[in-house]
Amino acid sequence: MMERECVVLVWRYFTSCAVFSNLMCVSVSDLFLCCLCVADLREIVFVIQSQSNSFHMSWAERQRADLLQQTQSLTQTPPPVLLLHSLTDNEGDWSILPLLPYLSSLFGKNSSWLVFLEEETNVKVTKLLQALRKFDRRKEWFLGKPLHDEESTIIHHYAFAENPSIFKYPDFSAAWALSIPLLDRLANKVRDDPLKSDFTIDLKHEVALYIWENGHGPRLTAVPELCTEPEHSPTAQHCATTLRRPAPLCGEPVKKEDIFVAVKTCKKFHSERVPVVKKTWEREASLLEYYSDHTDPSIPTIDLGVPNTERGHCGKTFAILERYISDAVPKTSWLLVVDDDTLISLPRLQMLLSCYNPSEPVCLGERYGYGLGQGGYSYITGGGGMVFSRAAVVRLLASDCKCYRDDAPDDMVLGMCLNALGLPVTHSSLFHQARPEDYSRDFLAHQVPISFHKHWNIDPVAVFNRWLKDESVSTSPHGLNKSTKEEL
């Protein structure tokens, strides 16, 4: 079959060089390279890390169509292009590791590479195949664009505290790959020794740790052709992968009057944290209320009748949900729930929400997982901000889900409720549970973040001004300048 398809390629080349115009086949050697791609393409499996929300599904389908269009000039048998959210009914599939036995059983005998892509990853197929050809497919390889920590961080459980930069983990936005021999071994490991980790926090770091296996497995190998430069950047000429920019502009930003903002606070932080909110992002909110255990008319705060707890705040959050759908507050399509030490850009959130349909039950933020290897659930971590469509709040409150204690972890209880209802948690990497210092510089370099969390050992006003403030917000007729829209 390979020889017959190569003959077809040669015939096409000599009858119409334009056939290969997108593939850069302009010489005999390049034509030979394209013929080699026929064999290579049959041995590669693309996995798009898609999500089961209508916006994300449509974006992933466009990405799959682009990959298949690139490959149709190379081979009559296109490579598998899988959408992660549709492979099985397992909630934990997004965490990759529970899915490895399934992928190994399907592709372990007739493939060489598993390549994972995020929805915004743009791929130049022929350049990717050239990059993969440098590695012996019979050996174990873990390939990607390396990230590292500058200092030990809570989101990585303070791993490698003495030298955090020594451990490399992949930037998923640039794509990452496993050779089939490594996939098969990892799949056997998952089968023989079920996953035990309770929490999934930063997936890319945790996947790298699992593969490294305390030094018994391979470390990440850097592939320079896997990039996070913008698609049309002059510095991306060598890149097999880039980032799609501008991202899809889904329409005008959601009006600020259509987002109700709930800030959770308590008496002891009225003078410490609330002033930071007022100095930074409160002015961008049209509808905002502070909920506390103490009524303070100078802020003002509202006492919902729920005693303050040192942790959890489930009782307070469910009281906020009840108030949101009552006649006590204006009716809006979106609810944003934040902590009093959350730093957030509301104009950027308005832009992001233009991509989502509020008539659907949307639950959006930074996704964490609990017990995903043992049938657990996903949840939106609260510190980075939790966004709910009105439809989602109505579905939640119409169910039997309740707090088992006022001090139960609100974000995790909500995650259990959503899981029981079959409602997806939608992840955006633009929300952050921790401070900028807790993330890799290279990871943040290609983001326009929406939120950060915690005031510990930082100047929160300075952090907001550096990372979240848009100078043109007050002068632009649509709230965001063009460059910010393109980044989002």
One Martini backbone bead per residue (centre of mass of N, CA, C, O) as a GRO file, in nm:
protein
  488
    1MET     BB    1   0.058   0.063  -0.020
    2MET     BB    2   0.288   0.262   0.002
    3GLU     BB    3   0.385   0.250  -0.295
    4ARG     BB    4   0.120   0.336  -0.432
    5GLU     BB    5   0.102   0.618  -0.290
    6CYS     BB    6   0.371   0.725  -0.398
    7VAL     BB    7   0.294   0.719  -0.692
    8VAL     BB    8   0.065   0.917  -0.664
    9LEU     BB    9   0.244   1.150  -0.568
   10VAL     BB   10   0.420   1.174  -0.814
   11TRP     BB   11   0.198   1.227  -1.018
   12ARG     BB   12   0.093   1.484  -0.883
   13TYR     BB   13   0.350   1.646  -0.898
   14PHE     BB   14   0.388   1.642  -1.219
   15THR     BB   15   0.087   1.761  -1.275
   16SER     BB   16   0.075   1.926  -0.974
   17CYS     BB   17   0.253   2.119  -0.763
   18ALA     BB   18   0.013   2.234  -0.587
   19VAL     BB   19  -0.047   1.994  -0.407
   20PHE     BB   20   0.234   2.079  -0.227
   21SER     BB   21   0.223   2.379  -0.128
   22ASN     BB   22   0.162   2.315   0.189
   23LEU     BB   23   0.428   2.100   0.207
   24MET     BB   24   0.700   2.190   0.060
   25CYS     BB   25   0.710   2.029  -0.228
   26VAL     BB   26   1.002   2.124  -0.443
   27SER     BB   27   1.149   1.842  -0.446
   28VAL     BB   28   1.267   1.531  -0.458
   29SER     BB   29   1.334   1.511  -0.157
   30ASP     BB   30   1.059   1.612  -0.061
   31LEU     BB   31   0.898   1.390  -0.198
   32PHE     BB   32   1.025   1.161  -0.038
   33LEU     BB   33   0.931   1.267   0.233
   34CYS     BB   34   0.629   1.240   0.174
   35CYS     BB   35   0.638   0.933   0.140
   36LEU     BB   36   0.726   0.877   0.431
   37CYS     BB   37   0.466   0.998   0.562
   38VAL     BB   38   0.278   0.768   0.501
   39ALA     BB   39   0.395   0.578   0.714
   40ASP     BB   40   0.393   0.768   0.962
   41LEU     BB   41   0.085   0.831   0.978
   42ARG     BB   42   0.001   0.531   1.052
   43GLU     BB   43   0.177   0.573   1.346
   44ILE     BB   44  -0.027   0.802   1.434
   45VAL     BB   45  -0.189   0.951   1.726
   46PHE     BB   46  -0.444   1.175   1.783
   47VAL     BB   47  -0.510   1.380   2.085
   48ILE     BB   48  -0.771   1.573   2.179
   49GLN     BB   49  -0.822   1.788   2.462
   50SER     BB   50  -1.133   1.775   2.508
   51GLN     BB   51  -1.471   1.907   2.566
   52SER     BB   52  -1.823   1.887   2.698
   53ASN     BB   53  -1.867   2.160   2.529
   54SER     BB   54  -1.990   2.323   2.269
   55PHE     BB   55  -1.749   2.506   2.212
   56HIS     BB   56  -1.521   2.289   2.239
   57MET     BB   57  -1.627   2.089   2.032
   58SER     BB   58  -1.613   2.277   1.783
   59TRP     BB   59  -1.310   2.337   1.803
   60ALA     BB   60  -1.213   2.040   1.783
   61GLU     BB   61  -1.340   1.981   1.506
   62ARG     BB   62  -1.168   2.187   1.353
   63GLN     BB   63  -0.900   2.058   1.421
   64ARG     BB   64  -0.953   1.785   1.291
   65ALA     BB   65  -1.007   1.890   1.006
   66ASP     BB   66  -0.724   2.010   0.964
   67LEU     BB   67  -0.564   1.748   0.990
   68LEU     BB   68  -0.709   1.590   0.762
   69GLN     BB   69  -0.643   1.791   0.536
   70GLN     BB   70  -0.334   1.759   0.550
   71THR     BB   71  -0.337   1.431   0.503
   72GLN     BB   72  -0.487   1.381   0.222
   73SER     BB   73  -0.216   1.438   0.042
   74LEU     BB   74  -0.054   1.177   0.172
   75THR     BB   75  -0.316   0.984   0.229
   76GLN     BB   76  -0.579   0.745   0.215
   77THR     BB   77  -0.504   0.691   0.530
   78PRO     BB   78  -0.592   0.829   0.796
   79PRO     BB   79  -0.536   0.926   1.095
   80PRO     BB   80  -0.606   0.921   1.409
   81VAL     BB   81  -0.863   1.147   1.558
   82LEU     BB   82  -0.915   1.226   1.887
   83LEU     BB   83  -1.170   1.283   2.131
   84LEU     BB   84  -1.150   1.276   2.460
   85HIS     BB   85  -1.458   1.319   2.558
   86SER     BB   86  -1.560   1.055   2.356
   87LEU     BB   87  -1.434   0.773   2.441
   88THR     BB   88  -1.569   0.771   2.729
   89ASP     BB   89  -1.750   0.770   3.053
   90ASN     BB   90  -1.506   0.874   3.202
   91GLU     BB   91  -1.434   1.142   3.402
   92GLY     BB   92  -1.099   1.088   3.410
   93ASP     BB   93  -0.982   1.125   3.117
   94TRP     BB   94  -0.844   1.412   3.138
   95SER     BB   95  -0.602   1.270   3.320
   96ILE     BB   96  -0.509   1.018   3.118
   97LEU     BB   97  -0.409   0.772   3.288
   98PRO     BB   98  -0.683   0.601   3.286
   99LEU     BB   99  -0.662   0.578   2.952
  100LEU     BB  100  -0.414   0.403   2.868
  101PRO     BB  101  -0.528   0.113   2.835
  102TYR     BB  102  -0.719   0.185   2.605
  103LEU     BB  103  -0.504   0.291   2.403
  104SER     BB  104  -0.329   0.036   2.398
  105SER     BB  105  -0.548  -0.164   2.290
  106LEU     BB  106  -0.590  -0.003   2.014
  107PHE     BB  107  -0.255   0.099   1.940
  108GLY     BB  108  -0.009  -0.097   2.030
  109LYS     BB  109   0.025  -0.269   1.738
  110ASN     BB  110  -0.007  -0.005   1.499
  111SER     BB  111   0.189   0.202   1.648
  112SER     BB  112   0.425   0.476   1.763
  113TRP     BB  113   0.236   0.738   1.831
  114LEU     BB  114   0.130   0.973   2.086
  115VAL     BB  115  -0.053   1.279   2.030
  116PHE     BB  116  -0.102   1.567   2.221
  117LEU     BB  117  -0.370   1.813   2.215
  118GLU     BB  118  -0.478   2.118   2.223
  119GLU     BB  119  -0.719   2.325   2.102
  120GLU     BB  120  -0.486   2.561   2.034
  121THR     BB  121  -0.324   2.368   1.862
  122ASN     BB  122  -0.098   2.395   1.599
  123VAL     BB  123  -0.037   2.189   1.303
  124LYS     BB  124   0.250   2.067   1.123
  125VAL     BB  125   0.272   1.767   1.001
  126THR     BB  126   0.546   1.739   0.853
  127LYS     BB  127   0.717   1.859   1.086
  128LEU     BB  128   0.637   1.653   1.298
  129LEU     BB  129   0.747   1.403   1.153
  130GLN     BB  130   1.038   1.500   1.143
  131ALA     BB  131   1.075   1.514   1.450
  132LEU     BB  132   1.003   1.212   1.519
  133ARG     BB  133   1.232   1.077   1.334
  134LYS     BB  134   1.469   1.125   1.554
  135PHE     BB  135   1.320   0.885   1.698
  136ASP     BB  136   1.317   0.578   1.840
  137ARG     BB  137   1.022   0.393   1.839
  138ARG     BB  138   1.136   0.139   2.019
  139LYS     BB  139   1.145   0.343   2.241
  140GLU     BB  140   1.131   0.538   2.524
  141TRP     BB  141   0.916   0.834   2.497
  142PHE     BB  142   0.913   1.182   2.626
  143LEU     BB  143   0.761   1.456   2.469
  144GLY     BB  144   0.847   1.821   2.469
  145LYS     BB  145   0.793   2.126   2.630
  146PRO     BB  146   0.970   2.264   2.875
  147LEU     BB  147   0.910   2.298   3.218
  148HIS     BB  148   0.972   2.504   3.520
  149ASP     BB  149   1.055   2.578   3.841
  150GLU     BB  150   1.173   2.840   4.042
  151GLU     BB  151   0.992   2.737   4.281
  152SER     BB  152   0.845   2.605   4.523
  153THR     BB  153   0.504   2.465   4.509
  154ILE     BB  154   0.183   2.397   4.598
  155ILE     BB  155   0.079   2.273   4.318
  156HIS     BB  156   0.350   2.062   4.366
  157HIS     BB  157   0.400   1.989   4.668
  158TYR     BB  158   0.700   2.085   4.693
  159ALA     BB  159   0.868   1.977   4.479
  160PHE     BB  160   1.195   1.998   4.468
  161ALA     BB  161   1.290   2.214   4.691
  162GLU     BB  162   1.607   2.238   4.642
  163ASN     BB  163   1.548   2.199   4.299
  164PRO     BB  164   1.297   2.283   4.096
  165SER     BB  165   1.443   2.304   3.799
  166ILE     BB  166   1.515   1.994   3.745
  167PHE     BB  167   1.215   1.954   3.670
  168LYS     BB  168   1.039   1.839   3.385
  169TYR     BB  169   0.750   1.964   3.205
  170PRO     BB  170   0.485   1.991   2.997
  171ASP     BB  171   0.354   2.193   2.748
  172PHE     BB  172   0.049   2.131   2.624
  173SER     BB  173   0.024   2.358   2.402
  174ALA     BB  174   0.274   2.215   2.225
  175ALA     BB  175   0.258   1.937   2.278
  176TRP     BB  176   0.268   1.573   2.326
  177ALA     BB  177   0.462   1.256   2.361
  178LEU     BB  178   0.427   0.897   2.307
  179SER     BB  179   0.556   0.609   2.293
  180ILE     BB  180   0.443   0.292   2.268
  181PRO     BB  181   0.627   0.152   2.473
  182LEU     BB  182   0.546   0.347   2.700
  183LEU     BB  183   0.245   0.312   2.694
  184ASP     BB  184   0.239   0.007   2.757
  185ARG     BB  185   0.378   0.023   3.033
  186LEU     BB  186   0.181   0.221   3.167
  187ALA     BB  187  -0.072   0.050   3.129
  188ASN     BB  188   0.024  -0.186   3.304
  189LYS     BB  189   0.058  -0.021   3.560
  190VAL     BB  190  -0.239   0.064   3.588
  191ARG     BB  191  -0.353  -0.224   3.602
  192ASP     BB  192  -0.164  -0.335   3.847
  193ASP     BB  193  -0.159  -0.020   3.975
  194PRO     BB  194  -0.369   0.165   4.090
  195LEU     BB  195  -0.458   0.470   4.123
  196LYS     BB  196  -0.392   0.690   4.427
  197SER     BB  197  -0.437   0.970   4.379
  198ASP     BB  198  -0.644   1.213   4.492
  199PHE     BB  199  -0.520   1.467   4.343
  200THR     BB  200  -0.585   1.692   4.067
  201ILE     BB  201  -0.408   1.985   3.962
  202ASP     BB  202  -0.134   1.951   3.772
  203LEU     BB  203  -0.124   1.752   3.514
  204LYS     BB  204   0.155   1.788   3.374
  205HIS     BB  205   0.318   1.723   3.633
  206GLU     BB  206   0.187   1.445   3.708
  207VAL     BB  207   0.259   1.293   3.452
  208ALA     BB  208   0.567   1.326   3.477
  209LEU     BB  209   0.594   1.181   3.749
  210TYR     BB  210   0.477   0.909   3.663
  211ILE     BB  211   0.688   0.851   3.439
  212TRP     BB  212   0.949   0.883   3.610
  213GLU     BB  213   0.939   0.712   3.876
  214ASN     BB  214   1.180   0.797   4.060
  215GLY     BB  215   1.391   0.728   3.801
  216HIS     BB  216   1.266   0.468   3.629
  217GLY     BB  217   1.194   0.671   3.415
  218PRO     BB  218   1.148   0.898   3.186
  219ARG     BB  219   1.229   1.191   3.082
  220LEU     BB  220   1.191   1.478   2.943
  221THR     BB  221   1.211   1.558   2.599
  222ALA     BB  222   1.326   1.798   2.405
  223VAL     BB  223   1.138   1.979   2.140
  224PRO     BB  224   1.188   2.252   1.942
  225GLU     BB  225   0.924   2.213   1.749
  226LEU     BB  226   0.774   2.264   2.015
  227CYS     BB  227   0.544   2.534   2.039
  228THR     BB  228   0.416   2.883   2.162
  229GLU     BB  229   0.391   3.041   1.926
  230PRO     BB  230   0.256   3.214   1.710
  231GLU     BB  231   0.155   3.112   1.408
  232HIS     BB  232   0.279   3.399   1.251
  233SER     BB  233   0.557   3.399   1.357
  234PRO     BB  234   0.890   3.452   1.274
  235THR     BB  235   0.989   3.241   1.514
  236ALA     BB  236   0.810   2.978   1.372
  237GLN     BB  237   0.952   2.832   1.124
  238HIS     BB  238   1.047   2.556   1.288
  239CYS     BB  239   0.761   2.478   1.367
  240ALA     BB  240   0.513   2.226   1.437
  241THR     BB  241   0.405   2.407   1.673
  242THR     BB  242   0.135   2.626   1.766
  243LEU     BB  243  -0.063   2.908   1.831
  244ARG     BB  244  -0.381   3.016   1.811
  245ARG     BB  245  -0.379   3.343   1.659
  246PRO     BB  246  -0.649   3.430   1.709
  247ALA     BB  247  -0.889   3.354   1.887
  248PRO     BB  248  -1.203   3.300   1.906
  249LEU     BB  249  -1.447   3.530   1.825
  250CYS     BB  250  -1.779   3.529   1.976
  251GLY     BB  251  -1.811   3.836   2.016
  252GLU     BB  252  -1.932   4.028   2.227
  253PRO     BB  253  -1.903   4.113   2.523
  254VAL     BB  254  -2.023   4.065   2.808
  255LYS     BB  255  -2.212   4.227   3.004
  256LYS     BB  256  -2.175   4.349   3.319
  257GLU     BB  257  -2.494   4.330   3.381
  258ASP     BB  258  -2.466   3.989   3.336
  259ILE     BB  259  -2.285   3.992   3.609
  260PHE     BB  260  -2.274   3.830   3.913
  261VAL     BB  261  -2.099   3.923   4.215
  262ALA     BB  262  -1.947   3.707   4.465
  263VAL     BB  263  -1.809   3.785   4.786
  264LYS     BB  264  -1.613   3.618   5.011
  265THR     BB  265  -1.627   3.687   5.364
  266CYS     BB  266  -1.501   3.837   5.677
  267LYS     BB  267  -1.447   4.028   5.945
  268LYS     BB  268  -1.124   3.989   5.959
  269PHE     BB  269  -1.115   4.101   5.629
  270HIS     BB  270  -1.231   4.392   5.594
  271SER     BB  271  -0.935   4.550   5.634
  272GLU     BB  272  -0.746   4.364   5.436
  273ARG     BB  273  -0.902   4.262   5.159
  274VAL     BB  274  -1.129   4.448   5.058
  275PRO     BB  275  -0.949   4.696   4.974
  276VAL     BB  276  -0.824   4.547   4.731
  277VAL     BB  277  -1.075   4.515   4.564
  278LYS     BB  278  -1.135   4.826   4.548
  279LYS     BB  279  -0.849   4.898   4.408
  280THR     BB  280  -0.899   4.708   4.154
  281TRP     BB  281  -1.192   4.535   4.041
  282GLU     BB  282  -1.470   4.651   4.138
  283ARG     BB  283  -1.524   4.882   3.918
  284GLU     BB  284  -1.601   4.652   3.688
  285ALA     BB  285  -1.860   4.616   3.847
  286SER     BB  286  -2.214   4.624   3.851
  287LEU     BB  287  -2.270   4.346   4.025
  288LEU     BB  288  -2.209   4.353   4.382
  289GLU     BB  289  -2.140   4.129   4.666
  290TYR     BB  290  -2.088   4.100   5.013
  291TYR     BB  291  -2.017   3.805   5.215
  292SER     BB  292  -2.087   3.766   5.565
  293ASP     BB  293  -2.084   3.746   5.935
  294HIS     BB  294  -2.100   4.071   5.897
  295THR     BB  295  -2.244   4.379   5.920
  296ASP     BB  296  -2.115   4.638   5.687
  297PRO     BB  297  -2.204   4.949   5.562
  298SER     BB  298  -1.918   5.053   5.447
  299ILE     BB  299  -1.889   4.849   5.203
  300PRO     BB  300  -2.101   4.638   5.189
  301THR     BB  301  -2.250   4.381   5.385
  302ILE     BB  302  -2.383   4.040   5.397
  303ASP     BB  303  -2.582   3.848   5.611
  304LEU     BB  304  -2.675   3.497   5.566
  305GLY     BB  305  -2.667   3.323   5.847
  306VAL     BB  306  -2.367   3.211   5.827
  307PRO     BB  307  -2.125   3.093   5.981
  308ASN     BB  308  -1.806   3.110   6.021
  309THR     BB  309  -1.531   2.941   5.867
  310GLU     BB  310  -1.207   2.829   5.829
  311ARG     BB  311  -1.338   2.625   5.622
  312GLY     BB  312  -1.511   2.566   5.301
  313HIS     BB  313  -1.807   2.735   5.281
  314CYS     BB  314  -2.073   2.585   5.190
  315GLY     BB  315  -2.308   2.735   5.320
  316LYS     BB  316  -2.249   3.010   5.186
  317THR     BB  317  -2.260   2.923   4.886
  318PHE     BB  318  -2.554   2.815   4.887
  319ALA     BB  319  -2.675   3.087   4.973
  320ILE     BB  320  -2.587   3.234   4.717
  321LEU     BB  321  -2.744   3.063   4.515
  322GLU     BB  322  -3.021   3.127   4.631
  323ARG     BB  323  -3.005   3.436   4.594
  324TYR     BB  324  -2.958   3.446   4.285
  325ILE     BB  325  -3.263   3.313   4.222
  326SER     BB  326  -3.387   3.541   4.349
  327ASP     BB  327  -3.542   3.866   4.414
  328ALA     BB  328  -3.286   4.015   4.558
  329VAL     BB  329  -3.165   4.008   4.268
  330PRO     BB  330  -3.067   4.054   3.972
  331LYS     BB  331  -3.112   3.925   3.661
  332THR     BB  332  -2.876   3.688   3.536
  333SER     BB  333  -2.662   3.472   3.344
  334TRP     BB  334  -2.424   3.526   3.560
  335LEU     BB  335  -2.200   3.370   3.805
  336LEU     BB  336  -1.958   3.500   4.040
  337VAL     BB  337  -1.730   3.325   4.260
  338VAL     BB  338  -1.532   3.466   4.526
  339ASP     BB  339  -1.272   3.562   4.698
  340ASP     BB  340  -1.110   3.814   4.889
  341ASP     BB  341  -0.819   3.695   4.738
  342THR     BB  342  -0.912   3.758   4.456
  343LEU     BB  343  -0.777   3.810   4.130
  344ILE     BB  344  -0.951   3.998   3.865
  345SER     BB  345  -1.067   4.012   3.520
  346LEU     BB  346  -1.362   4.118   3.397
  347PRO     BB  347  -1.313   4.187   3.097
  348ARG     BB  348  -1.196   3.906   3.025
  349LEU     BB  349  -1.444   3.749   3.111
  350GLN     BB  350  -1.641   3.877   2.913
  351MET     BB  351  -1.496   3.762   2.665
  352LEU     BB  352  -1.508   3.461   2.731
  353LEU     BB  353  -1.829   3.439   2.766
  354SER     BB  354  -1.896   3.477   2.457
  355CYS     BB  355  -1.847   3.148   2.409
  356TYR     BB  356  -2.105   3.106   2.586
  357ASN     BB  357  -2.410   2.940   2.682
  358PRO     BB  358  -2.643   3.030   2.928
  359SER     BB  359  -2.860   2.795   2.860
  360GLU     BB  360  -2.641   2.634   2.964
  361PRO     BB  361  -2.468   2.425   3.195
  362VAL     BB  362  -2.223   2.630   3.315
  363CYS     BB  363  -1.889   2.534   3.449
  364LEU     BB  364  -1.624   2.765   3.527
  365GLY     BB  365  -1.259   2.703   3.541
  366GLU     BB  366  -1.042   2.551   3.747
  367ARG     BB  367  -0.956   2.221   3.715
  368TYR     BB  368  -1.010   1.957   3.930
  369GLY     BB  369  -0.937   1.644   4.109
  370TYR     BB  370  -1.102   1.345   4.259
  371GLY     BB  371  -1.044   1.021   4.229
  372LEU     BB  372  -1.013   0.949   3.909
  373GLY     BB  373  -0.903   0.642   3.934
  374GLN     BB  374  -1.191   0.578   4.128
  375GLY     BB  375  -1.454   0.740   4.036
  376GLY     BB  376  -1.464   1.037   4.058
  377TYR     BB  377  -1.418   1.401   4.044
  378SER     BB  378  -1.486   1.720   3.937
  379TYR     BB  379  -1.363   2.067   3.996
  380ILE     BB  380  -1.385   2.399   4.095
  381THR     BB  381  -1.159   2.604   4.202
  382GLY     BB  382  -1.232   2.874   4.407
  383GLY     BB  383  -0.995   3.094   4.405
  384GLY     BB  384  -1.016   3.157   4.079
  385GLY     BB  385  -1.308   3.111   4.025
  386MET     BB  386  -1.667   3.074   3.983
  387VAL     BB  387  -1.867   2.985   3.698
  388PHE     BB  388  -2.222   3.042   3.636
  389SER     BB  389  -2.496   2.961   3.501
  390ARG     BB  390  -2.821   2.980   3.554
  391ALA     BB  391  -2.883   2.691   3.464
  392ALA     BB  392  -2.689   2.556   3.668
  393VAL     BB  393  -2.813   2.660   3.932
  394VAL     BB  394  -3.093   2.543   3.892
  395ARG     BB  395  -3.003   2.246   3.878
  396LEU     BB  396  -2.866   2.227   4.151
  397LEU     BB  397  -3.118   2.322   4.335
  398ALA     BB  398  -3.316   2.089   4.218
  399SER     BB  399  -3.158   1.907   4.372
  400ASP     BB  400  -3.023   1.704   4.649
  401CYS     BB  401  -2.790   1.884   4.689
  402LYS     BB  402  -2.580   1.924   4.979
  403CYS     BB  403  -2.456   2.016   5.270
  404TYR     BB  404  -2.302   1.832   5.529
  405ARG     BB  405  -2.150   2.107   5.596
  406ASP     BB  406  -2.058   2.430   5.635
  407ASP     BB  407  -1.730   2.335   5.625
  408ALA     BB  408  -1.736   2.232   5.362
  409PRO     BB  409  -1.608   2.199   5.052
  410ASP     BB  410  -1.757   2.373   4.810
  411ASP     BB  411  -1.618   2.283   4.543
  412MET     BB  412  -1.647   1.973   4.595
  413VAL     BB  413  -1.949   1.953   4.634
  414LEU     BB  414  -2.019   2.067   4.358
  415GLY     BB  415  -1.874   1.841   4.203
  416MET     BB  416  -2.054   1.612   4.304
  417CYS     BB  417  -2.315   1.727   4.193
  418LEU     BB  418  -2.238   1.743   3.894
  419ASN     BB  419  -2.177   1.442   3.865
  420ALA     BB  420  -2.463   1.340   3.943
  421LEU     BB  421  -2.594   1.519   3.695
  422GLY     BB  422  -2.395   1.524   3.437
  423LEU     BB  423  -2.215   1.783   3.465
  424PRO     BB  424  -1.978   1.973   3.335
  425VAL     BB  425  -1.647   2.070   3.372
  426THR     BB  426  -1.496   2.372   3.272
  427HIS     BB  427  -1.183   2.447   3.141
  428SER     BB  428  -0.947   2.717   3.235
  429SER     BB  429  -0.610   2.836   3.226
  430LEU     BB  430  -0.684   3.147   3.317
  431PHE     BB  431  -0.724   3.023   3.583
  432HIS     BB  432  -0.598   3.077   3.932
  433GLN     BB  433  -0.524   2.944   4.253
  434ALA     BB  434  -0.263   3.106   4.244
  435ARG     BB  435   0.024   3.259   4.206
  436PRO     BB  436   0.247   3.357   3.978
  437GLU     BB  437   0.495   3.221   4.131
  438ASP     BB  438   0.353   2.918   4.095
  439TYR     BB  439   0.441   2.953   3.792
  440SER     BB  440   0.559   2.920   3.501
  441ARG     BB  441   0.686   3.148   3.294
  442ASP     BB  442   0.630   3.004   3.018
  443PHE     BB  443   0.329   2.958   3.071
  444LEU     BB  444   0.249   3.269   3.108
  445ALA     BB  445   0.364   3.395   2.837
  446HIS     BB  446   0.090   3.271   2.664
  447GLN     BB  447  -0.092   3.456   2.847
  448VAL     BB  448  -0.421   3.598   2.952
  449PRO     BB  449  -0.515   3.633   3.245
  450ILE     BB  450  -0.791   3.627   3.484
  451SER     BB  451  -0.657   3.482   3.748
  452PHE     BB  452  -0.579   3.501   4.102
  453HIS     BB  453  -0.438   3.376   4.426
  454LYS     BB  454  -0.344   3.528   4.692
  455HIS     BB  455  -0.136   3.732   4.940
  456TRP     BB  456   0.114   3.576   4.986
  457ASN     BB  457   0.408   3.746   4.970
  458ILE     BB  458   0.253   3.999   4.839
  459ASP     BB  459   0.146   4.256   4.617
  460PRO     BB  460  -0.168   4.267   4.504
  461VAL     BB  461  -0.173   4.531   4.342
  462ALA     BB  462   0.079   4.477   4.172
  463VAL     BB  463  -0.023   4.213   4.047
  464PHE     BB  464  -0.266   4.331   3.907
  465ASN     BB  465  -0.117   4.547   3.734
  466ARG     BB  466   0.062   4.338   3.578
  467TRP     BB  467  -0.162   4.090   3.498
  468LEU     BB  468  -0.484   4.238   3.489
  469LYS     BB  469  -0.440   4.514   3.368
  470ASP     BB  470  -0.615   4.733   3.140
  471GLU     BB  471  -0.556   5.039   3.013
  472SER     BB  472  -0.809   5.039   2.788
  473VAL     BB  473  -1.083   4.987   2.931
  474SER     BB  474  -1.199   5.291   2.962
  475THR     BB  475  -1.167   5.365   2.632
  476SER     BB  476  -1.293   5.130   2.516
  477PRO     BB  477  -1.598   5.050   2.374
  478HIS     BB  478  -1.548   4.718   2.459
  479GLY     BB  479  -1.315   4.711   2.709
  480LEU     BB  480  -1.108   4.592   2.491
  481ASN     BB  481  -0.835   4.543   2.340
  482LYS     BB  482  -0.714   4.386   2.068
  483SER     BB  483  -0.482   4.221   2.199
  484THR     BB  484  -0.651   4.085   2.418
  485LYS     BB  485  -0.847   3.938   2.232
  486GLU     BB  486  -0.635   3.766   2.090
  487GLU     BB  487  -0.533   3.612   2.338
  488LEU     BB  488  -0.824   3.494   2.412
   0.00000   0.00000   0.00000
